[in-house]
Each structure stands twice: as C-alpha cells, then as structure tokens.
Amino acid sequence: MSTKNNSVPDYAARFAAASTQSLVEEFNRQVGSNAWTSARAVHDQALIAELQGRGIDITGIYDGHSIDFSHHIRLDEATNSLVLID
C-alpha cells in the first residue's frame, strides 16, 4: 500500500483536518517551486478548494484559473483574506 496521498479525496481530507495556519504554511512551502506534476496539480486544487471552503478571500493568489506561487502569504484575520508578504 502506498503512503503517498496524491488524489483529491486524500488531499481534501488532510486539508480539512488541518488548521488554517497549516494551510498557509503548506502554500508557503510551494512558493518558488517550478515543479509541475499531476500530483502537484491535485494538491494545489485541493488546497485552494479548502481555503475557499473556509470562506477565506484568496483573490491575492488565485484568479479563478491559476494560482500565483510567487509570493509568501499570511492570513489577515481581520479581513479573513490572504495577504502577500514578500
């Protein structure tokens, strides 16, 4: 049995159980990475879906079509939005 989680349900379950701060940290780990695989696409899709599902404004990193991993982010709790920090 593989220990890799590389399907949408696997990532979705993992992200659903994570704190919002953990999701921010997960995003920040991807910043600057140019590696693109099908597993990464599934990971990114599930991460964005979980952030959106929590009602977080992600317009600073996601335009509805592509995710911008060029900047680290933090959660602005006052506005419940992701803010670029570098």
XYZ file of N, CA and C in Angstrom:
258
model
N 0.840 -1.182 0.000
C 0.000 0.000 0.000
C 0.878 1.235 0.000
N 0.581 2.166 -0.867
C 1.371 3.390 -0.981
C 1.036 4.347 0.159
N 2.054 5.065 0.614
C 1.831 6.060 1.658
C 1.675 7.450 1.071
N 1.776 7.549 -0.253
C 1.639 8.859 -0.894
C 0.161 9.209 -1.020
N -0.177 10.425 -0.643
C -1.533 10.935 -0.839
C -1.498 11.790 -2.088
N -2.023 11.280 -3.169
C -1.972 12.054 -4.397
C -3.291 12.060 -5.152
N -4.378 11.930 -4.432
C -5.679 12.074 -5.056
C -6.436 13.197 -4.359
N -7.396 13.750 -5.056
C -8.165 14.860 -4.487
C -8.784 14.474 -3.147
N -9.435 13.306 -3.021
C -10.003 12.963 -1.698
C -8.950 12.864 -0.597
N -7.771 12.336 -0.916
C -6.714 12.235 0.090
C -6.277 13.617 0.565
N -5.985 14.486 -0.383
C -5.572 15.839 -0.019
C -6.721 16.585 0.669
N -7.927 16.431 0.153
C -9.072 17.127 0.741
C -9.252 16.741 2.206
N -9.135 15.463 2.511
C -9.284 15.006 3.897
C -8.167 15.557 4.768
N -6.951 15.544 4.256
C -5.818 16.064 5.021
C -5.974 17.560 5.287
N -6.364 18.305 4.266
C -6.504 19.749 4.432
C -7.706 20.102 5.308
N -8.772 19.332 5.221
C -9.948 19.592 6.055
C -9.617 19.452 7.536
N -8.706 18.547 7.855
C -8.325 18.316 9.249
C -7.270 19.303 9.741
N -6.683 20.071 8.850
C -5.592 20.977 9.200
C -6.116 22.331 9.675
N -5.303 23.001 10.460
C -5.638 24.366 10.860
C -5.429 25.295 9.665
N -6.057 26.454 9.720
C -5.866 27.423 8.646
C -4.406 27.841 8.569
N -3.752 27.995 9.701
C -2.328 28.349 9.687
C -1.513 27.269 8.988
N -1.857 26.019 9.177
C -1.164 24.931 8.487
C -1.364 25.014 6.978
N -2.538 25.422 6.560
C -2.799 25.579 5.129
C -1.946 26.706 4.552
N -1.823 27.793 5.294
C -0.965 28.909 4.864
C 0.479 28.430 4.746
N 0.933 27.669 5.729
C 2.294 27.135 5.692
C 2.476 26.183 4.513
N 1.469 25.391 4.227
C 1.516 24.476 3.078
C 1.661 25.271 1.786
N 0.901 26.333 1.652
C 1.028 27.194 0.469
C 2.438 27.761 0.387
N 2.926 28.279 1.496
C 4.239 28.923 1.511
C 5.368 27.961 1.159
N 5.198 26.692 1.447
C 6.210 25.700 1.055
C 6.309 25.565 -0.464
N 5.259 25.906 -1.167
C 5.240 25.784 -2.630
C 5.804 27.014 -3.337
N 5.968 28.109 -2.614
C 6.439 29.357 -3.228
C 7.815 29.139 -3.850
N 7.926 29.560 -5.084
C 9.188 29.459 -5.803
C 9.450 28.119 -6.458
N 8.629 27.126 -6.197
C 8.824 25.813 -6.798
C 8.307 25.820 -8.232
N 9.144 25.370 -9.128
C 8.756 25.295 -10.540
C 8.371 23.880 -10.951
N 8.341 22.974 -10.000
C 7.994 21.579 -10.295
C 6.489 21.469 -10.543
N 6.128 20.962 -11.698
C 4.717 20.787 -12.023
C 4.480 19.343 -12.426
N 3.700 18.664 -11.640
C 3.327 17.282 -11.925
C 1.824 17.166 -11.719
N 1.281 16.043 -12.115
C -0.150 15.850 -11.900
C -0.462 15.808 -10.404
N 0.460 15.235 -9.601
C 0.238 15.199 -8.148
C 0.220 16.613 -7.576
N 1.092 17.472 -8.059
C 1.103 18.854 -7.570
C -0.189 19.558 -7.971
N -0.657 19.328 -9.160
C -1.908 19.956 -9.599
C -3.067 19.543 -8.699
N -3.121 18.270 -8.349
C -4.175 17.772 -7.458
C -4.029 18.407 -6.076
N -2.811 18.460 -5.575
C -2.514 19.088 -4.282
C -2.997 20.532 -4.274
N -2.597 21.287 -5.297
C -2.945 22.712 -5.361
C -4.450 22.921 -5.472
N -5.109 22.091 -6.257
C -6.561 22.177 -6.413
C -7.257 21.954 -5.070
N -6.824 20.953 -4.337
C -7.432 20.654 -3.040
C -7.142 21.751 -2.013
N -5.939 22.312 -2.047
C -5.582 23.393 -1.129
C -6.443 24.622 -1.373
N -6.581 25.013 -2.616
C -7.411 26.175 -2.959
C -8.868 25.915 -2.578
N -9.367 24.733 -2.859
C -10.763 24.402 -2.526
C -10.996 24.496 -1.019
N -10.055 24.032 -0.221
C -10.216 24.088 1.235
C -10.190 25.527 1.734
N -9.278 26.325 1.215
C -9.229 27.738 1.618
C -10.536 28.442 1.247
N -11.015 28.211 0.045
C -12.283 28.808 -0.378
C -13.432 28.305 0.476
N -13.426 27.015 0.777
C -14.487 26.423 1.592
C -14.555 27.016 2.987
N -13.441 27.525 3.456
C -13.416 28.178 4.771
C -13.804 29.653 4.692
N -14.159 30.095 3.495
C -14.601 31.471 3.328
C -13.477 32.487 3.313
N -12.267 32.040 3.046
C -11.113 32.928 3.023
C -11.010 33.571 1.646
N -10.791 34.871 1.628
C -10.599 35.602 0.381
C -9.212 35.267 -0.152
N -9.160 34.585 -1.289
C -7.884 34.161 -1.864
C -7.567 34.899 -3.165
N -8.243 36.010 -3.422
C -8.046 36.714 -4.686
C -6.617 37.229 -4.867
N -5.852 37.329 -3.803
C -4.458 37.749 -3.926
C -3.564 36.689 -4.537
N -4.020 35.429 -4.523
C -3.193 34.336 -5.049
C -3.875 33.517 -6.139
N -5.177 33.713 -6.321
C -5.924 32.867 -7.258
C -6.934 33.706 -8.011
N -6.865 33.637 -9.351
C -7.760 34.441 -10.184
C -8.920 33.646 -10.764
N -9.101 32.429 -10.279
C -10.155 31.570 -10.802
C -9.644 30.590 -11.845
N -8.432 30.826 -12.322
C -7.836 29.950 -13.330
C -6.451 29.461 -12.927
N -5.656 30.327 -12.357
C -4.298 29.931 -11.994
C -3.932 30.449 -10.604
N -3.012 29.729 -9.973
C -2.546 30.059 -8.633
C -1.180 30.708 -8.762
N -0.980 31.793 -8.055
C 0.290 32.519 -8.087
C 1.137 32.118 -6.879
N 2.197 31.361 -7.137
C 3.102 30.928 -6.081
C 4.374 31.774 -6.048
N 4.284 33.032 -6.448
C 5.488 33.864 -6.491
C 5.751 34.614 -5.187
N 4.796 34.613 -4.271
C 4.948 35.331 -3.009
C 4.463 34.487 -1.837
N 5.109 34.641 -0.712
C 4.612 34.048 0.528
C 3.383 34.833 0.975
N 2.574 34.181 1.783
C 1.331 34.790 2.239
C 1.195 34.665 3.755
N 0.244 35.404 4.272
C -0.197 35.254 5.654
C -1.697 35.479 5.658
N -2.354 35.017 6.697
C -3.787 35.237 6.843
C -4.015 36.511 7.619
N -4.748 37.443 7.048
C -5.187 38.646 7.761
C -6.528 38.272 8.395
N -6.499 38.027 9.687
C -7.709 37.557 10.370
C -8.808 38.615 10.411
N -8.435 39.885 10.405
C -9.434 40.955 10.454
C -10.314 40.955 9.203
N -9.716 40.633 8.054
C -10.470 40.643 6.802
C -10.714 39.236 6.256
N -10.197 38.210 6.959
C -10.288 36.824 6.525
C -9.814 36.667 5.074
N -8.647 37.251 4.826
C -8.082 37.189 3.479
C -6.601 36.863 3.526
N -6.120 36.309 2.436
C -4.701 36.024 2.301
C -4.007 37.267 1.761
N -2.896 37.616 2.399
C -2.157 38.827 2.064
C -0.744 38.435 1.660
N -0.243 39.027 0.586
C 1.117 38.778 0.155
C 2.076 39.429 1.141
N 3.175 38.730 1.471
C 4.109 39.299 2.449
C 5.503 39.534 1.887
N 5.782 39.149 0.674
C 7.085 39.453 0.077
C 6.973 39.549 -1.428
